[in-house]
Short mmCIF file of C-alpha atoms and ligand atoms in Angstrom, two decimals:
data_model
loop_
_atom_site.label_atom_id
_atom_site.label_comp_id
_atom_site.label_asym_id
_atom_site.label_seq_id
_atom_site.Cartn_x
_atom_site.Cartn_y
_atom_site.Cartn_z
CA MET A 1330 -13.03 17.57 9.77
CA SER A 1331 -9.55 18.85 9.01
CA THR A 1332 -8.53 19.19 5.39
CA SER A 1333 -5.08 20.57 6.09
CA ARG A 1334 -4.05 19.20 9.48
CA GLN A 1335 -1.53 16.78 7.98
CA PHE A 1336 0.22 19.65 6.22
CA ALA A 1337 0.05 21.98 9.20
CA ALA A 1338 2.41 19.61 10.99
CA GLU A 1339 5.13 20.15 8.37
CA PRO A 1340 8.49 21.19 9.82
CA ALA A 1341 9.98 24.52 8.77
CA GLY A 1342 11.60 24.24 5.38
CA HIS A 1343 9.15 21.69 4.05
CA PRO A 1344 7.69 22.71 0.71
CA THR A 1345 4.51 24.61 1.09
CA GLY A 1346 2.03 25.47 -1.58
CA VAL A 1347 -0.82 23.10 -0.73
CA ALA A 1348 -3.81 24.78 -2.23
CA ALA A 1349 -7.18 25.42 -0.72
CA PRO A 1350 -9.88 22.89 -1.68
CA GLY A 1351 -10.64 23.10 -5.38
CA GLN A 1352 -7.50 25.13 -6.13
CA ALA A 1353 -4.74 22.62 -6.80
CA ARG A 1354 -1.45 24.29 -7.66
CA ALA A 1355 2.08 23.15 -8.28
CA VAL A 1356 4.28 22.37 -5.25
CA GLN A 1357 8.07 22.73 -5.47
CA ARG A 1358 10.25 20.42 -3.37
CA GLY A 1359 13.91 20.93 -2.61
CA PHE A 1360 16.45 18.09 -2.90
CA TRP A 1361 16.59 17.56 0.88
CA SER A 1362 12.85 17.94 1.53
CA SER A 1363 10.74 14.93 2.38
CA LEU A 1364 9.22 13.52 -0.80
CA ASN A 1365 5.67 13.79 0.57
CA PRO A 1366 3.81 16.02 3.00
CA ARG A 1367 4.43 14.40 6.40
CA ILE A 1368 1.44 12.95 8.24
CA THR A 1369 2.19 13.26 11.93
CA ASP A 1370 -1.17 13.99 13.52
CA TRP A 1371 -3.98 11.63 12.61
CA HIS A 1372 -6.70 13.21 14.73
CA GLY A 1373 -9.68 14.06 12.58
CA LEU A 1374 -8.16 12.63 9.38
CA ARG A 1375 -10.31 10.33 7.24
CA VAL A 1376 -8.63 7.18 6.03
CA TRP A 1377 -9.96 4.56 3.60
CA VAL A 1378 -8.21 1.18 3.98
CA ILE A 1379 -9.03 -1.24 1.17
CA GLY A 1380 -8.18 -4.84 2.05
CA ALA A 1381 -8.77 -4.37 5.77
CA SER A 1382 -10.54 -7.60 6.75
CA SER A 1383 -7.26 -9.25 7.84
CA GLY A 1384 -3.50 -8.97 7.98
CA ILE A 1385 -1.60 -5.75 7.33
CA GLY A 1386 -4.69 -3.76 6.31
CA GLU A 1387 -6.63 -4.67 9.44
CA ALA A 1388 -3.66 -3.97 11.74
CA THR A 1389 -2.98 -0.63 10.05
CA ALA A 1390 -6.63 0.42 10.21
CA ALA A 1391 -6.67 -0.42 13.94
CA ALA A 1392 -3.43 1.49 14.55
CA LEU A 1393 -4.65 4.55 12.65
CA HIS A 1394 -7.91 4.47 14.60
CA ALA A 1395 -5.90 4.33 17.83
CA HIS A 1396 -3.96 7.39 16.60
CA GLY A 1397 -7.25 9.30 16.24
CA ALA A 1398 -8.13 8.81 12.58
CA GLN A 1399 -11.61 8.04 11.34
CA VAL A 1400 -11.19 4.74 9.49
CA LEU A 1401 -13.34 3.42 6.66
CA VAL A 1402 -12.60 -0.23 5.98
CA SER A 1403 -13.27 -2.25 2.84
CA ALA A 1404 -12.81 -5.84 1.67
CA ARG A 1405 -15.20 -8.59 0.54
CA ASN A 1406 -15.73 -10.18 3.95
CA ALA A 1407 -18.45 -7.97 5.48
CA THR A 1408 -18.61 -10.05 8.68
CA SER A 1409 -14.93 -9.42 9.42
CA LEU A 1410 -15.30 -5.73 8.65
CA ASP A 1411 -18.31 -5.41 10.96
CA ALA A 1412 -16.40 -7.20 13.73
CA PHE A 1413 -13.48 -4.82 13.19
CA VAL A 1414 -15.75 -1.78 13.45
CA LYS A 1415 -17.32 -3.08 16.70
CA ARG A 1416 -13.84 -3.60 18.20
CA GLN A 1417 -12.90 0.07 17.62
CA SER A 1418 -14.45 1.92 20.58
CA GLY A 1419 -17.79 0.24 19.90
CA GLY A 1420 -17.81 1.54 16.32
CA GLU A 1421 -17.07 5.19 16.95
CA GLY A 1422 -14.77 6.56 14.27
CA ALA A 1423 -14.96 3.42 12.13
CA GLN A 1424 -17.23 2.35 9.29
CA ALA A 1425 -17.43 -0.79 7.14
CA TRP A 1426 -17.82 -0.44 3.38
CA PRO A 1427 -17.72 -3.99 1.94
CA LEU A 1428 -16.73 -4.27 -1.71
CA ASP A 1429 -14.89 -6.37 -4.27
CA VAL A 1430 -12.04 -4.40 -5.85
CA THR A 1431 -12.48 -6.27 -9.13
CA ASP A 1432 -15.94 -4.69 -9.51
CA ALA A 1433 -15.25 -1.22 -10.96
CA ALA A 1434 -18.85 -0.04 -10.53
CA ALA A 1435 -18.91 -1.09 -6.86
CA VAL A 1436 -15.60 0.68 -6.20
CA LYS A 1437 -16.86 3.86 -7.85
CA ALA A 1438 -20.21 3.82 -6.03
CA THR A 1439 -18.51 3.20 -2.67
CA ALA A 1440 -15.96 5.96 -3.26
CA GLN A 1441 -18.72 8.39 -4.20
CA ALA A 1442 -20.71 7.55 -1.05
CA ILE A 1443 -17.60 7.92 1.13
CA LEU A 1444 -16.58 11.20 -0.53
CA ALA A 1445 -20.13 12.54 -0.16
CA GLN A 1446 -19.54 12.37 3.63
CA GLY A 1447 -16.24 14.27 3.47
CA PRO A 1448 -12.77 14.33 1.90
CA LEU A 1449 -10.25 11.51 2.19
CA ASP A 1450 -6.85 12.25 3.73
CA LEU A 1451 -5.37 8.81 3.05
CA VAL A 1452 -6.39 6.02 0.71
CA LEU A 1453 -4.42 2.84 1.46
CA TYR A 1454 -4.65 -0.05 -0.99
CA CYS A 1455 -3.87 -3.34 0.81
CA ALA A 1456 -6.05 -5.77 -1.13
CA GLY A 1457 -3.89 -8.60 -2.34
CA HIS A 1458 -3.91 -12.15 -3.67
CA TYR A 1459 -1.00 -14.58 -3.64
CA ASN A 1460 -0.39 -18.12 -4.75
CA GLU A 1461 2.89 -19.67 -5.72
CA MET A 1462 3.16 -20.37 -9.43
CA ARG A 1463 5.91 -21.55 -11.78
CA ALA A 1464 6.13 -21.35 -15.58
CA THR A 1465 5.94 -25.15 -15.71
CA GLU A 1466 2.51 -25.19 -14.00
CA ILE A 1467 0.55 -22.23 -15.33
CA ASP A 1468 -2.97 -21.68 -14.00
CA MET A 1469 -4.44 -19.03 -16.30
CA ALA A 1470 -7.47 -18.29 -14.13
CA ASP A 1471 -5.29 -17.68 -11.09
CA LEU A 1472 -2.83 -15.57 -13.12
CA LYS A 1473 -5.72 -13.32 -14.12
CA LYS A 1474 -7.01 -13.24 -10.54
CA HIS A 1475 -3.63 -11.91 -9.35
CA LEU A 1476 -3.77 -9.22 -12.00
CA ALA A 1477 -7.38 -8.29 -11.19
CA ILE A 1478 -6.92 -7.94 -7.43
CA ASN A 1479 -3.31 -6.80 -7.15
CA TYR A 1480 -3.25 -4.37 -10.08
CA THR A 1481 -6.53 -3.65 -11.88
CA GLY A 1482 -8.26 -3.12 -8.52
CA VAL A 1483 -5.88 -0.24 -7.82
CA LEU A 1484 -6.80 1.31 -11.16
CA HIS A 1485 -10.48 1.14 -10.16
CA VAL A 1486 -9.65 2.89 -6.90
CA ILE A 1487 -7.53 5.68 -8.39
CA ASP A 1488 -10.13 6.30 -11.08
CA ALA A 1489 -12.74 6.66 -8.33
CA VAL A 1490 -10.84 8.85 -5.83
CA LEU A 1491 -8.31 10.93 -7.74
CA PRO A 1492 -10.67 13.52 -9.26
CA ALA A 1493 -11.81 14.59 -5.78
CA MET A 1494 -8.27 14.47 -4.35
CA THR A 1495 -6.70 16.49 -7.17
CA ALA A 1496 -9.55 19.03 -7.07
CA ARG A 1497 -8.86 19.48 -3.37
CA GLY A 1498 -5.07 19.50 -3.82
CA ALA A 1499 -4.62 17.40 -0.69
CA GLY A 1500 -4.66 13.79 0.45
CA HIS A 1501 -2.33 10.83 0.24
CA LEU A 1502 -2.49 7.66 -1.85
CA SER A 1503 -0.51 4.68 -0.59
CA LEU A 1504 -0.15 1.35 -2.42
CA ILE A 1505 1.13 -1.86 -0.85
CA SER A 1506 3.51 -3.48 -3.29
CA SER A 1507 6.17 -6.00 -2.20
CA VAL A 1508 9.88 -6.71 -2.35
CA ALA A 1509 8.71 -9.58 -4.60
CA GLY A 1510 8.22 -6.90 -7.26
CA PHE A 1511 11.86 -5.81 -7.23
CA ARG A 1512 13.08 -8.64 -9.47
CA GLY A 1513 12.02 -12.07 -10.70
CA LEU A 1514 11.90 -14.76 -7.98
CA PRO A 1515 11.21 -18.51 -8.07
CA LYS A 1516 7.50 -19.43 -7.72
CA SER A 1517 6.52 -15.77 -8.14
CA LEU A 1518 5.27 -15.97 -11.73
CA ALA A 1519 1.75 -14.75 -10.89
CA TYR A 1520 2.40 -12.47 -7.93
CA GLY A 1521 5.76 -10.78 -8.69
CA PRO A 1522 4.84 -9.07 -11.97
CA THR A 1523 1.70 -7.53 -10.42
CA LYS A 1524 3.80 -6.02 -7.61
CA ALA A 1525 6.45 -4.75 -10.07
CA ALA A 1526 3.62 -3.05 -11.96
CA LEU A 1527 2.28 -1.53 -8.74
CA THR A 1528 5.65 -0.02 -7.84
CA ASN A 1529 5.97 1.46 -11.31
CA LEU A 1530 2.41 2.78 -11.11
CA ALA A 1531 3.19 4.48 -7.79
CA GLU A 1532 6.26 6.15 -9.32
CA ASN A 1533 4.12 7.47 -12.16
CA LEU A 1534 1.43 8.67 -9.76
CA TYR A 1535 4.05 10.45 -7.67
CA LEU A 1536 5.43 12.33 -10.66
CA ASP A 1537 1.96 13.52 -11.66
CA LEU A 1538 0.37 14.10 -8.26
CA GLY A 1539 3.26 15.34 -6.10
CA PRO A 1540 3.36 18.73 -7.84
CA LEU A 1541 -0.38 19.08 -7.15
CA GLY A 1542 0.17 18.81 -3.39
CA LEU A 1543 -0.88 15.16 -3.02
CA GLY A 1544 1.19 12.54 -1.25
CA VAL A 1545 1.94 9.21 -2.94
CA SER A 1546 3.80 6.33 -1.34
CA VAL A 1547 4.57 2.73 -2.15
CA ILE A 1548 4.98 0.16 0.60
CA HIS A 1549 7.50 -2.66 0.16
CA PRO A 1550 7.05 -5.16 3.01
CA GLY A 1551 9.31 -8.14 3.48
CA PHE A 1552 7.64 -11.17 5.11
CA VAL A 1553 4.66 -10.45 7.37
CA GLN A 1554 2.76 -13.19 9.23
CA THR A 1555 -0.76 -12.97 7.71
CA PRO A 1556 -3.28 -15.33 6.05
CA LEU A 1557 -1.57 -14.47 2.73
CA THR A 1558 1.77 -15.99 3.78
CA ALA A 1559 0.31 -18.85 5.85
CA GLN A 1560 0.68 -21.16 2.82
CA ASN A 1561 4.48 -20.66 2.66
CA ASP A 1562 6.20 -23.95 3.45
CA PHE A 1563 9.62 -22.41 4.05
CA THR A 1564 11.09 -20.43 6.94
CA MET A 1565 10.38 -16.80 6.13
CA PRO A 1566 13.43 -14.67 6.89
CA ALA A 1567 12.98 -11.61 9.14
CA LEU A 1568 9.27 -12.38 9.58
CA ILE A 1569 7.33 -9.62 11.39
CA THR A 1570 3.78 -9.23 12.70
CA PRO A 1571 1.08 -7.13 11.00
CA GLU A 1572 1.25 -4.76 13.99
CA GLN A 1573 4.97 -4.20 13.37
CA ALA A 1574 4.20 -3.58 9.70
CA ALA A 1575 1.54 -1.01 10.65
CA LYS A 1576 4.01 0.77 12.93
CA ALA A 1577 6.61 0.96 10.16
CA MET A 1578 4.04 2.35 7.73
CA ILE A 1579 2.90 5.03 10.17
CA ALA A 1580 6.57 5.98 10.73
CA GLY A 1581 7.06 6.17 6.96
CA TRP A 1582 4.06 8.48 6.48
CA ALA A 1583 5.32 10.65 9.36
CA GLN A 1584 8.70 10.94 7.60
CA GLY A 1585 7.04 11.81 4.30
CA ASP A 1586 8.74 8.84 2.61
CA PHE A 1587 7.82 7.72 -0.89
CA ASP A 1588 9.32 4.22 -0.52
CA ILE A 1589 8.30 2.70 2.82
CA HIS A 1590 10.10 -0.61 3.27
CA PHE A 1591 10.48 -2.93 6.24
CA PRO A 1592 11.94 -4.74 8.02
CA LYS A 1593 15.10 -2.93 6.95
CA ARG A 1594 17.39 -5.89 7.84
CA PHE A 1595 15.66 -7.81 5.03
CA THR A 1596 14.58 -5.12 2.56
CA ARG A 1597 18.09 -3.61 2.37
CA VAL A 1598 19.43 -6.99 1.20
CA MET A 1599 16.66 -7.17 -1.41
CA LYS A 1600 17.56 -3.66 -2.58
CA LEU A 1601 21.22 -4.67 -2.95
CA LEU A 1602 20.20 -7.74 -4.97
CA ARG A 1603 18.30 -5.37 -7.27
CA LEU A 1604 21.62 -3.77 -8.24
CA LEU A 1605 23.35 -6.99 -9.31
CA PRO A 1606 23.87 -7.70 -13.01
CA TYR A 1607 21.73 -10.64 -14.18
CA ARG A 1608 24.74 -12.99 -14.48
CA ALA A 1609 25.29 -12.53 -10.73
CA TYR A 1610 21.64 -12.12 -9.68
CA PHE A 1611 20.24 -15.37 -11.14
CA PRO A 1612 22.84 -17.69 -9.54
CA ALA A 1613 22.56 -15.78 -6.22
CA VAL A 1614 18.79 -16.31 -6.11
CA ARG A 1615 19.12 -19.98 -7.03
CA ARG A 1616 21.70 -20.44 -4.27
CA ALA A 1617 19.58 -18.59 -1.68
CA THR A 1618 16.33 -20.41 -2.45
CA GLY A 1619 17.63 -23.77 -3.66
CA LEU A 1620 15.21 -23.46 -6.62
N1 LIG B 2648 2.21 -10.76 4.20
C1 LIG B 2648 3.33 -10.47 3.56
O1 LIG B 2648 4.40 -11.03 3.84
C2 LIG B 2648 3.32 -9.44 2.46
C3 LIG B 2648 4.55 -9.07 1.92
C4 LIG B 2648 4.58 -8.12 0.91
C5 LIG B 2648 3.40 -7.55 0.49
N2 LIG B 2648 2.21 -7.93 1.03
C6 LIG B 2648 0.99 -7.31 0.53
O2 LIG B 2648 0.30 -6.73 1.60
C7 LIG B 2648 -1.09 -6.63 1.26
C8 LIG B 2648 -1.92 -7.17 2.40
O3 LIG B 2648 -1.67 -8.56 2.49
P1 LIG B 2648 -1.68 -9.39 3.85
O4 LIG B 2648 -0.38 -10.08 3.93
O5 LIG B 2648 -2.15 -8.55 4.94
O6 LIG B 2648 -2.73 -10.52 3.48
P2 LIG B 2648 -4.25 -10.78 3.88
O7 LIG B 2648 -4.38 -10.82 5.36
O8 LIG B 2648 -4.66 -11.97 3.09
O9 LIG B 2648 -5.03 -9.47 3.36
C9 LIG B 2648 -5.44 -9.34 2.04
C10 LIG B 2648 -6.64 -8.42 2.06
O10 LIG B 2648 -7.08 -8.23 0.71
C11 LIG B 2648 -8.47 -8.36 0.68
N3 LIG B 2648 -8.93 -8.76 -0.64
C12 LIG B 2648 -8.53 -9.83 -1.37
N4 LIG B 2648 -9.21 -9.88 -2.52
C13 LIG B 2648 -10.07 -8.81 -2.52
C14 LIG B 2648 -11.04 -8.33 -3.42
N5 LIG B 2648 -11.29 -8.96 -4.59
N6 LIG B 2648 -11.73 -7.22 -3.09
C15 LIG B 2648 -11.51 -6.59 -1.92
N7 LIG B 2648 -10.58 -6.98 -1.03
C16 LIG B 2648 -9.88 -8.09 -1.33
C17 LIG B 2648 -8.76 -9.45 1.72
O11 LIG B 2648 -10.10 -9.39 2.18
P3 LIG B 2648 -11.33 -10.27 1.65
O12 LIG B 2648 -10.83 -11.64 1.42
O13 LIG B 2648 -12.30 -10.14 2.79
O14 LIG B 2648 -11.82 -9.60 0.42
C18 LIG B 2648 -7.81 -9.00 2.82
O15 LIG B 2648 -8.43 -7.99 3.60
C19 LIG B 2648 -1.24 -7.39 -0.05
O16 LIG B 2648 -1.24 -6.49 -1.12
C20 LIG B 2648 0.00 -8.24 -0.12
O17 LIG B 2648 0.35 -8.56 -1.44
C21 LIG B 2648 2.14 -8.87 2.02
#
């Protein structure tokens, strides 16, 4: 099992300084360096995908397995995870670890069992929950469910995996946020704030963990055709497949990006909207959505 393969593929000029296991030390990055160690060769790397029973997580786990990674997949639906494992070369290089991210003890126990088998080179948090909600129709239980799955679950995961990753001074943590976290949007009362929090969390993690040699990235997808978006009753602009999302994420990790966003034709517009003053932003969103 390689502990340094992902860093060995670094181009000349990329910051070095990744420490041997158990000897984390500060890494300096120049202005033009990639923000993270690039991951270009997945052979032999161990990847834990949380939220892999469907959609983007499942497609990314399958793509990483096809690129040679050993994939460990988690979600609540054990049947789907088992079926996924069987589809990957009859189970070779894939394992199912069912769990509920809202159960801190289960997350910790699973992480410990996985780490007892070997180090993790990538932990990808894809678990997500989404329902439309407006301030005029608040559903407190569902608000809390968004928070528990989309945000608190990540805290359970980082609490469980970071001690081993920082001790080793290697590995990459990637969190799937959303362009819905950039700014307030209609019907996004429950979902949007959890994604804004996730992006901010990733920025904080980067500042603390980057100097220790770890990679941290935040994923900002636009619309992807998955069970999560199946409820949307409007035409989703620039809609892509989970396979296209997985490809964009793998390209982003290979580039060493911190902010991996796609499809660019949509996310660039969302990034421009983020720059508008409120007096221009609010009317623009109302005009675009009719809400
Ligand atoms: N689709 C989009 O357009 C889009 C856009 C931006 C961001 N995203 C984000 O991308 C991520 C993946 O979403 P998706 O679109 O691929 O939707 P999805 O197919 O519904 O996937 C969501 C995953 O989260 C898992 N999950 C939900 N609650 C869980 C829990 N309590 N414990 C463990 N796993 C749990 C689900 O598995 P189980 O039900 O088996 O637990 C499933 O594997 C989410 O974070 C979502 O917010 C999606």
